[in-house]
Amino acid sequence: MRISVSADERTGVADEVVRELARRGFETTVHGALSETERDDWAWASEAVARDVAEGRADQGIVCCWTGTGASIAANKVAGIRAALCADAATATGARTWNDANVLALSLRTTSGAELTEILDAWFAGRPSAESGDRANIEHLADIERGR
């Protein structure tokens, strides 16, 4: 699986996310402060990840900033992206199951190494629900993006 990752600074779990993805055998593309050549501001870094996912260069994305909020907002501005700010495994499971989230947003300030492992376990184990009501919600999001 191809995962695009960004952080606006190399603090907290920023580098650990990349190491953990490699340990799990994922191919990663890095943006923002994780890259030597890119702008590291959260809006730009998160947009780069979201575009990788939306344009098919990555299967999923992970965006990080101090609170995770700005990163999730920026990623969600890209059509086709459903970014979810997850502070625990239960939220990550729900985001994947009911929201078919394709970008995980994390707080560099509050996510511990142990929580990171639990969140990633839940995120990658999660599968989008096939229930008609859940699918209708996801389809409606696409309609909203198209202005319908």
CSV table of C-alpha atoms in Angstrom, one decimal:
chain,number,residue,atom,x,y,z
A,1,MET,CA,0.0,0.0,0.0
A,2,ARG,CA,1.2,3.5,-0.8
A,3,ILE,CA,0.9,6.1,2.0
A,4,SER,CA,1.6,9.8,1.6
A,5,VAL,CA,2.6,11.5,4.9
A,6,SER,CA,3.2,15.1,6.0
A,7,ALA,CA,4.0,17.0,9.1
A,8,ASP,CA,4.5,20.7,9.5
A,9,GLU,CA,7.4,20.1,11.9
A,10,ARG,CA,9.6,17.3,13.0
A,11,THR,CA,8.4,17.0,16.6
A,12,GLY,CA,6.3,14.5,18.5
A,13,VAL,CA,5.5,11.4,16.5
A,14,ALA,CA,6.3,13.0,13.0
A,15,ASP,CA,9.3,10.8,12.3
A,16,GLU,CA,7.9,7.8,14.2
A,17,VAL,CA,4.9,7.7,11.8
A,18,VAL,CA,7.3,7.3,8.8
A,19,ARG,CA,9.3,4.6,10.6
A,20,GLU,CA,6.2,2.7,11.7
A,21,LEU,CA,4.8,2.7,8.1
A,22,ALA,CA,8.1,1.4,6.8
A,23,ARG,CA,8.2,-1.3,9.5
A,24,ARG,CA,4.7,-2.3,8.3
A,25,GLY,CA,6.0,-2.6,4.8
A,26,PHE,CA,4.2,0.4,3.3
A,27,GLU,CA,5.7,2.5,0.5
A,28,THR,CA,5.8,6.1,1.7
A,29,THR,CA,6.0,9.5,0.1
A,30,VAL,CA,6.8,12.4,2.5
A,31,HIS,CA,5.9,16.1,2.4
A,32,GLY,CA,6.3,19.2,4.4
A,33,ALA,CA,8.9,19.1,7.2
A,34,LEU,CA,9.5,15.4,6.4
A,35,SER,CA,10.9,16.4,3.0
A,36,GLU,CA,14.2,18.3,2.5
A,37,THR,CA,12.8,20.3,-0.4
A,38,GLU,CA,9.2,21.3,0.4
A,39,ARG,CA,7.4,24.1,2.2
A,40,ASP,CA,6.6,22.8,5.7
A,41,ASP,CA,3.5,24.9,6.6
A,42,TRP,CA,0.6,22.7,7.5
A,43,ALA,CA,-1.8,23.9,4.8
A,44,TRP,CA,0.7,23.3,2.0
A,45,ALA,CA,2.0,20.0,3.4
A,46,SER,CA,-1.5,18.6,4.1
A,47,GLU,CA,-2.7,19.7,0.6
A,48,ALA,CA,0.2,17.8,-1.0
A,49,VAL,CA,-0.8,14.6,0.8
A,50,ALA,CA,-4.5,15.1,-0.1
A,51,ARG,CA,-3.6,15.6,-3.7
A,52,ASP,CA,-1.5,12.4,-3.7
A,53,VAL,CA,-4.5,10.5,-2.5
A,54,ALA,CA,-7.1,12.2,-4.7
A,55,GLU,CA,-5.0,11.8,-7.8
A,56,GLY,CA,-4.1,8.2,-7.2
A,57,ARG,CA,-0.4,8.5,-6.3
A,58,ALA,CA,-1.2,7.2,-2.8
A,59,ASP,CA,-3.8,4.8,-1.5
A,60,GLN,CA,-4.2,6.7,1.8
A,61,GLY,CA,-2.6,9.7,3.6
A,62,ILE,CA,-1.6,10.8,7.0
A,63,VAL,CA,-1.3,14.5,7.9
A,64,CYS,CA,0.2,15.9,11.1
A,65,CYS,CA,0.3,19.3,12.7
A,66,TRP,CA,0.5,20.5,16.3
A,67,THR,CA,-3.2,19.8,17.0
A,68,GLY,CA,-4.1,17.9,13.8
A,69,THR,CA,-7.0,20.3,13.2
A,70,GLY,CA,-5.4,22.5,10.6
A,71,ALA,CA,-4.0,19.5,8.8
A,72,SER,CA,-7.4,17.9,8.6
A,73,ILE,CA,-9.1,21.1,7.5
A,74,ALA,CA,-6.5,21.6,4.7
A,75,ALA,CA,-6.7,18.0,3.5
A,76,ASN,CA,-10.6,18.1,3.4
A,77,LYS,CA,-10.5,21.1,1.0
A,78,VAL,CA,-9.3,18.7,-1.8
A,79,ALA,CA,-12.2,17.0,-3.6
A,80,GLY,CA,-12.5,13.4,-2.8
A,81,ILE,CA,-10.7,13.6,0.5
A,82,ARG,CA,-12.3,12.5,3.8
A,83,ALA,CA,-9.8,13.4,6.4
A,84,ALA,CA,-10.5,12.4,10.0
A,85,LEU,CA,-8.7,13.7,13.1
A,86,CYS,CA,-8.2,10.7,15.3
A,87,ALA,CA,-6.9,10.8,18.9
A,88,ASP,CA,-7.6,7.1,19.7
A,89,ALA,CA,-8.1,3.7,18.1
A,90,ALA,CA,-11.9,3.8,18.5
A,91,THR,CA,-12.2,7.0,16.5
A,92,ALA,CA,-9.9,5.6,13.8
A,93,THR,CA,-12.0,2.5,13.5
A,94,GLY,CA,-15.2,4.6,13.2
A,95,ALA,CA,-13.6,6.9,10.7
A,96,ARG,CA,-12.6,4.1,8.4
A,97,THR,CA,-15.9,2.1,8.9
A,98,TRP,CA,-18.6,4.8,8.8
A,99,ASN,CA,-16.9,7.6,7.0
A,100,ASP,CA,-14.7,5.7,4.6
A,101,ALA,CA,-11.9,8.1,5.6
A,102,ASN,CA,-8.9,8.1,3.3
A,103,VAL,CA,-6.7,10.5,5.2
A,104,LEU,CA,-5.8,10.2,8.9
A,105,ALA,CA,-5.0,13.4,10.8
A,106,LEU,CA,-2.9,13.3,13.9
A,107,SER,CA,-1.8,15.7,16.6
A,108,LEU,CA,1.9,16.1,17.0
A,109,ARG,CA,1.2,17.5,20.5
A,110,THR,CA,-1.0,14.8,22.0
A,111,THR,CA,-0.3,11.6,20.2
A,112,SER,CA,2.0,9.3,22.1
A,113,GLY,CA,4.0,6.5,20.6
A,114,ALA,CA,1.7,3.9,22.1
A,115,GLU,CA,-1.4,5.7,20.9
A,116,LEU,CA,0.2,6.0,17.4
A,117,THR,CA,0.6,2.2,17.2
A,118,GLU,CA,-3.0,1.6,18.4
A,119,ILE,CA,-4.4,4.2,16.0
A,120,LEU,CA,-2.5,2.8,13.0
A,121,ASP,CA,-3.5,-0.7,13.9
A,122,ALA,CA,-7.2,0.3,14.0
A,123,TRP,CA,-6.9,2.5,10.8
A,124,PHE,CA,-5.3,-0.2,8.7
A,125,ALA,CA,-7.6,-2.9,10.0
A,126,GLY,CA,-10.7,-0.8,9.3
A,127,ARG,CA,-12.8,-1.4,6.2
A,128,PRO,CA,-15.5,0.9,4.8
A,129,SER,CA,-19.0,-0.3,5.7
A,130,ALA,CA,-21.1,-1.8,2.9
A,131,GLU,CA,-24.3,-0.9,4.7
A,132,SER,CA,-26.6,1.1,2.4
A,133,GLY,CA,-27.1,4.0,4.8
A,134,ASP,CA,-23.4,4.4,5.3
A,135,ARG,CA,-22.7,4.2,1.6
A,136,ALA,CA,-25.5,6.8,1.0
A,137,ASN,CA,-23.7,9.2,3.4
A,138,ILE,CA,-20.4,8.8,1.5
A,139,GLU,CA,-22.2,9.3,-1.8
A,140,HIS,CA,-23.9,12.4,-0.5
A,141,LEU,CA,-20.5,13.9,0.4
A,142,ALA,CA,-19.5,13.6,-3.2
A,143,ASP,CA,-22.7,15.3,-4.2
A,144,ILE,CA,-22.0,18.1,-1.8
A,145,GLU,CA,-18.5,18.5,-3.4
A,146,ARG,CA,-20.2,18.8,-6.8
A,147,GLY,CA,-22.6,21.4,-5.5
A,148,ARG,CA,-25.7,19.3,-5.7
